[in-house]
Amino acid sequence: MPRTPWIVGVSGASGTPYAAAVLRALLDAGESVDLVVSRASRLTLLDETGISFRDAHWQSDLREWLSRGADGKPDTFSVDIDAVRHWSAGDLAAGPSSGSYHTKGMLIVPASTASVAGVALGLSKDLLQRAASVTLKEDRKLIVAVRETPLNGQTLRHLVTLDDAGATVVPASPAFYAGATHIQDLVDFVAGRVLDAAGVPHGLYRRWQGELGGGAHRDG
């Protein structure tokens, strides 16, 4: 069978643990991944984790990143990245820049307001934006996990434009009914909702069952 990946674009917004959780869950589900890490996101990743993401050493850097928990502890997860293909953000001749390169769709996690604007306006200034534009024009799934607060009118209009174009906007807003006890639980909830929108099965969070009190933690 031909390889048909999900494209995962990581933009410069704060929230690199969301991207890590999505990537791990995609790989756990047996999915192939084409990864695009923007230049701005590398600065955020360095700031949030201390990891330098380098094109020439992307396998080792990715393993180190995905092995960490949301609290920054190393070796929290064991991850096989054999199904990941990395494309440099500046490579506009990459496979995902063409509609003839078949994919299942694209997830932008986290999505900065700059990436939202670039995709909404069709700027295609880097591979992340170009791949998103191709995803829309080919009528494939585009999931945009926007991570910003507050949102001004300009960004809200860009999000409406993306919604009108067929994208699904998933704000990175964790919920608390799932009984979170750790920062990883909150991160996994957002990652799970992104994967729900993409139609990828996972077990990242406890789903609502219509019974009050299921997420409560009581002492004694």
mmCIF file with all atom_site columns, N, CA and C in Angstrom, residues 126-150:
data_model
loop_
_atom_site.group_PDB
_atom_site.id
_atom_site.type_symbol
_atom_site.label_atom_id
_atom_site.label_alt_id
_atom_site.label_comp_id
_atom_site.label_asym_id
_atom_site.label_entity_id
_atom_site.label_seq_id
_atom_site.pdbx_PDB_ins_code
_atom_site.Cartn_x
_atom_site.Cartn_y
_atom_site.Cartn_z
_atom_site.occupancy
_atom_site.B_iso_or_equiv
_atom_site.pdbx_formal_charge
_atom_site.auth_seq_id
_atom_site.auth_comp_id
_atom_site.auth_asym_id
_atom_site.auth_atom_id
_atom_site.pdbx_PDB_model_num
ATOM 1  N N  . ASP A 1 126 ? 6.088   29.877 3.660  1.00 0.00 ? 126 ASP A N  1
ATOM 2  C CA . ASP A 1 126 ? 6.964   28.749 3.990  1.00 0.00 ? 126 ASP A CA 1
ATOM 3  C C  . ASP A 1 126 ? 6.202   27.461 3.725  1.00 0.00 ? 126 ASP A C  1
ATOM 4  N N  . LEU A 1 127 ? 6.848   26.322 3.974  1.00 0.00 ? 127 LEU A N  1
ATOM 5  C CA . LEU A 1 127 ? 6.216   25.041 3.637  1.00 0.00 ? 127 LEU A CA 1
ATOM 6  C C  . LEU A 1 127 ? 4.985   24.784 4.484  1.00 0.00 ? 127 LEU A C  1
ATOM 7  N N  . LEU A 1 128 ? 4.986   25.227 5.735  1.00 0.00 ? 128 LEU A N  1
ATOM 8  C CA . LEU A 1 128 ? 3.808   25.020 6.577  1.00 0.00 ? 128 LEU A CA 1
ATOM 9  C C  . LEU A 1 128 ? 2.583   25.684 5.958  1.00 0.00 ? 128 LEU A C  1
ATOM 10 N N  . GLN A 1 129 ? 2.713   26.951 5.585  1.00 0.00 ? 129 GLN A N  1
ATOM 11 C CA . GLN A 1 129 ? 1.584   27.661 4.986  1.00 0.00 ? 129 GLN A CA 1
ATOM 12 C C  . GLN A 1 129 ? 1.223   27.087 3.619  1.00 0.00 ? 129 GLN A C  1
ATOM 13 N N  . ARG A 1 130 ? 2.215   26.737 2.817  1.00 0.00 ? 130 ARG A N  1
ATOM 14 C CA . ARG A 1 130 ? 1.947   26.182 1.500  1.00 0.00 ? 130 ARG A CA 1
ATOM 15 C C  . ARG A 1 130 ? 1.226   24.843 1.611  1.00 0.00 ? 130 ARG A C  1
ATOM 16 N N  . ALA A 1 131 ? 1.684   23.984 2.521  1.00 0.00 ? 131 ALA A N  1
ATOM 17 C CA . ALA A 1 131 ? 1.035   22.684 2.687  1.00 0.00 ? 131 ALA A CA 1
ATOM 18 C C  . ALA A 1 131 ? -0.406  22.840 3.144  1.00 0.00 ? 131 ALA A C  1
ATOM 19 N N  . ALA A 1 132 ? -0.659  23.827 4.015  1.00 0.00 ? 132 ALA A N  1
ATOM 20 C CA . ALA A 1 132 ? -2.031  24.075 4.465  1.00 0.00 ? 132 ALA A CA 1
ATOM 21 C C  . ALA A 1 132 ? -2.907  24.562 3.307  1.00 0.00 ? 132 ALA A C  1
ATOM 22 N N  . SER A 1 133 ? -2.370  25.438 2.475  1.00 0.00 ? 133 SER A N  1
ATOM 23 C CA . SER A 1 133 ? -3.125  25.924 1.318  1.00 0.00 ? 133 SER A CA 1
ATOM 24 C C  . SER A 1 133 ? -3.441  24.788 0.352  1.00 0.00 ? 133 SER A C  1
ATOM 25 N N  . VAL A 1 134 ? -2.472  23.893 0.135  1.00 0.00 ? 134 VAL A N  1
ATOM 26 C CA . VAL A 1 134 ? -2.692  22.735 -0.723 1.00 0.00 ? 134 VAL A CA 1
ATOM 27 C C  . VAL A 1 134 ? -3.758  21.823 -0.133 1.00 0.00 ? 134 VAL A C  1
ATOM 28 N N  . THR A 1 135 ? -3.708  21.637 1.186  1.00 0.00 ? 135 THR A N  1
ATOM 29 C CA . THR A 1 135 ? -4.701  20.792 1.858  1.00 0.00 ? 135 THR A CA 1
ATOM 30 C C  . THR A 1 135 ? -6.105  21.324 1.624  1.00 0.00 ? 135 THR A C  1
ATOM 31 N N  . LEU A 1 136 ? -6.270  22.632 1.709  1.00 0.00 ? 136 LEU A N  1
ATOM 32 C CA . LEU A 1 136 ? -7.589  23.231 1.485  1.00 0.00 ? 136 LEU A CA 1
ATOM 33 C C  . LEU A 1 136 ? -8.025  23.088 0.030  1.00 0.00 ? 136 LEU A C  1
ATOM 34 N N  . LYS A 1 137 ? -7.124  23.364 -0.890 1.00 0.00 ? 137 LYS A N  1
ATOM 35 C CA . LYS A 1 137 ? -7.530  23.335 -2.304 1.00 0.00 ? 137 LYS A CA 1
ATOM 36 C C  . LYS A 1 137 ? -7.831  21.920 -2.782 1.00 0.00 ? 137 LYS A C  1
ATOM 37 N N  . GLU A 1 138 ? -7.213  20.935 -2.130 1.00 0.00 ? 138 GLU A N  1
ATOM 38 C CA . GLU A 1 138 ? -7.468  19.538 -2.489 1.00 0.00 ? 138 GLU A CA 1
ATOM 39 C C  . GLU A 1 138 ? -8.640  18.954 -1.701 1.00 0.00 ? 138 GLU A C  1
ATOM 40 N N  . ASP A 1 139 ? -9.295  19.793 -0.890 1.00 0.00 ? 139 ASP A N  1
ATOM 41 C CA . ASP A 1 139 ? -10.471 19.388 -0.106 1.00 0.00 ? 139 ASP A CA 1
ATOM 42 C C  . ASP A 1 139 ? -10.147 18.260 0.856  1.00 0.00 ? 139 ASP A C  1
ATOM 43 N N  . ARG A 1 140 ? -8.961  18.349 1.484  1.00 0.00 ? 140 ARG A N  1
ATOM 44 C CA . ARG A 1 140 ? -8.578  17.404 2.523  1.00 0.00 ? 140 ARG A CA 1
ATOM 45 C C  . ARG A 1 140 ? -8.775  18.060 3.890  1.00 0.00 ? 140 ARG A C  1
ATOM 46 N N  . LYS A 1 141 ? -8.720  17.260 4.924  1.00 0.00 ? 141 LYS A N  1
ATOM 47 C CA . LYS A 1 141 ? -8.954  17.778 6.269  1.00 0.00 ? 141 LYS A CA 1
ATOM 48 C C  . LYS A 1 141 ? -7.807  18.681 6.706  1.00 0.00 ? 141 LYS A C  1
ATOM 49 N N  . LEU A 1 142 ? -8.160  19.884 7.187  1.00 0.00 ? 142 LEU A N  1
ATOM 50 C CA . LEU A 1 142 ? -7.191  20.789 7.784  1.00 0.00 ? 142 LEU A CA 1
ATOM 51 C C  . LEU A 1 142 ? -7.692  21.126 9.183  1.00 0.00 ? 142 LEU A C  1
ATOM 52 N N  . ILE A 1 143 ? -6.925  20.752 10.200 1.00 0.00 ? 143 ILE A N  1
ATOM 53 C CA . ILE A 1 143 ? -7.273  21.016 11.595 1.00 0.00 ? 143 ILE A CA 1
ATOM 54 C C  . ILE A 1 143 ? -6.305  22.068 12.117 1.00 0.00 ? 143 ILE A C  1
ATOM 55 N N  . VAL A 1 144 ? -6.859  23.158 12.640 1.00 0.00 ? 144 VAL A N  1
ATOM 56 C CA . VAL A 1 144 ? -6.048  24.286 13.100 1.00 0.00 ? 144 VAL A CA 1
ATOM 57 C C  . VAL A 1 144 ? -6.249  24.450 14.604 1.00 0.00 ? 144 VAL A C  1
ATOM 58 N N  . ALA A 1 145 ? -5.231  24.083 15.374 1.00 0.00 ? 145 ALA A N  1
ATOM 59 C CA . ALA A 1 145 ? -5.321  24.171 16.836 1.00 0.00 ? 145 ALA A CA 1
ATOM 60 C C  . ALA A 1 145 ? -4.719  25.499 17.287 1.00 0.00 ? 145 ALA A C  1
ATOM 61 N N  . VAL A 1 146 ? -5.541  26.535 17.220 1.00 0.00 ? 146 VAL A N  1
ATOM 62 C CA . VAL A 1 146 ? -5.049  27.884 17.516 1.00 0.00 ? 146 VAL A CA 1
ATOM 63 C C  . VAL A 1 146 ? -4.759  28.026 19.010 1.00 0.00 ? 146 VAL A C  1
ATOM 64 N N  . ARG A 1 147 ? -3.605  28.637 19.328 1.00 0.00 ? 147 ARG A N  1
ATOM 65 C CA . ARG A 1 147 ? -3.186  28.792 20.719 1.00 0.00 ? 147 ARG A CA 1
ATOM 66 C C  . ARG A 1 147 ? -2.788  30.259 20.933 1.00 0.00 ? 147 ARG A C  1
ATOM 67 N N  . GLU A 1 148 ? -3.756  31.049 21.327 1.00 0.00 ? 148 GLU A N  1
ATOM 68 C CA . GLU A 1 148 ? -3.521  32.466 21.603 1.00 0.00 ? 148 GLU A CA 1
ATOM 69 C C  . GLU A 1 148 ? -4.648  33.003 22.459 1.00 0.00 ? 148 GLU A C  1
ATOM 70 N N  . THR A 1 149 ? -4.356  33.982 23.299 1.00 0.00 ? 149 THR A N  1
ATOM 71 C CA . THR A 1 149 ? -5.389  34.667 24.065 1.00 0.00 ? 149 THR A CA 1
ATOM 72 C C  . THR A 1 149 ? -4.872  36.026 24.503 1.00 0.00 ? 149 THR A C  1
ATOM 73 N N  . PRO A 1 150 ? -5.676  37.078 24.439 1.00 0.00 ? 150 PRO A N  1
ATOM 74 C CA . PRO A 1 150 ? -7.003  37.111 23.821 1.00 0.00 ? 150 PRO A CA 1
ATOM 75 C C  . PRO A 1 150 ? -6.896  37.106 22.294 1.00 0.00 ? 150 PRO A C  1
#
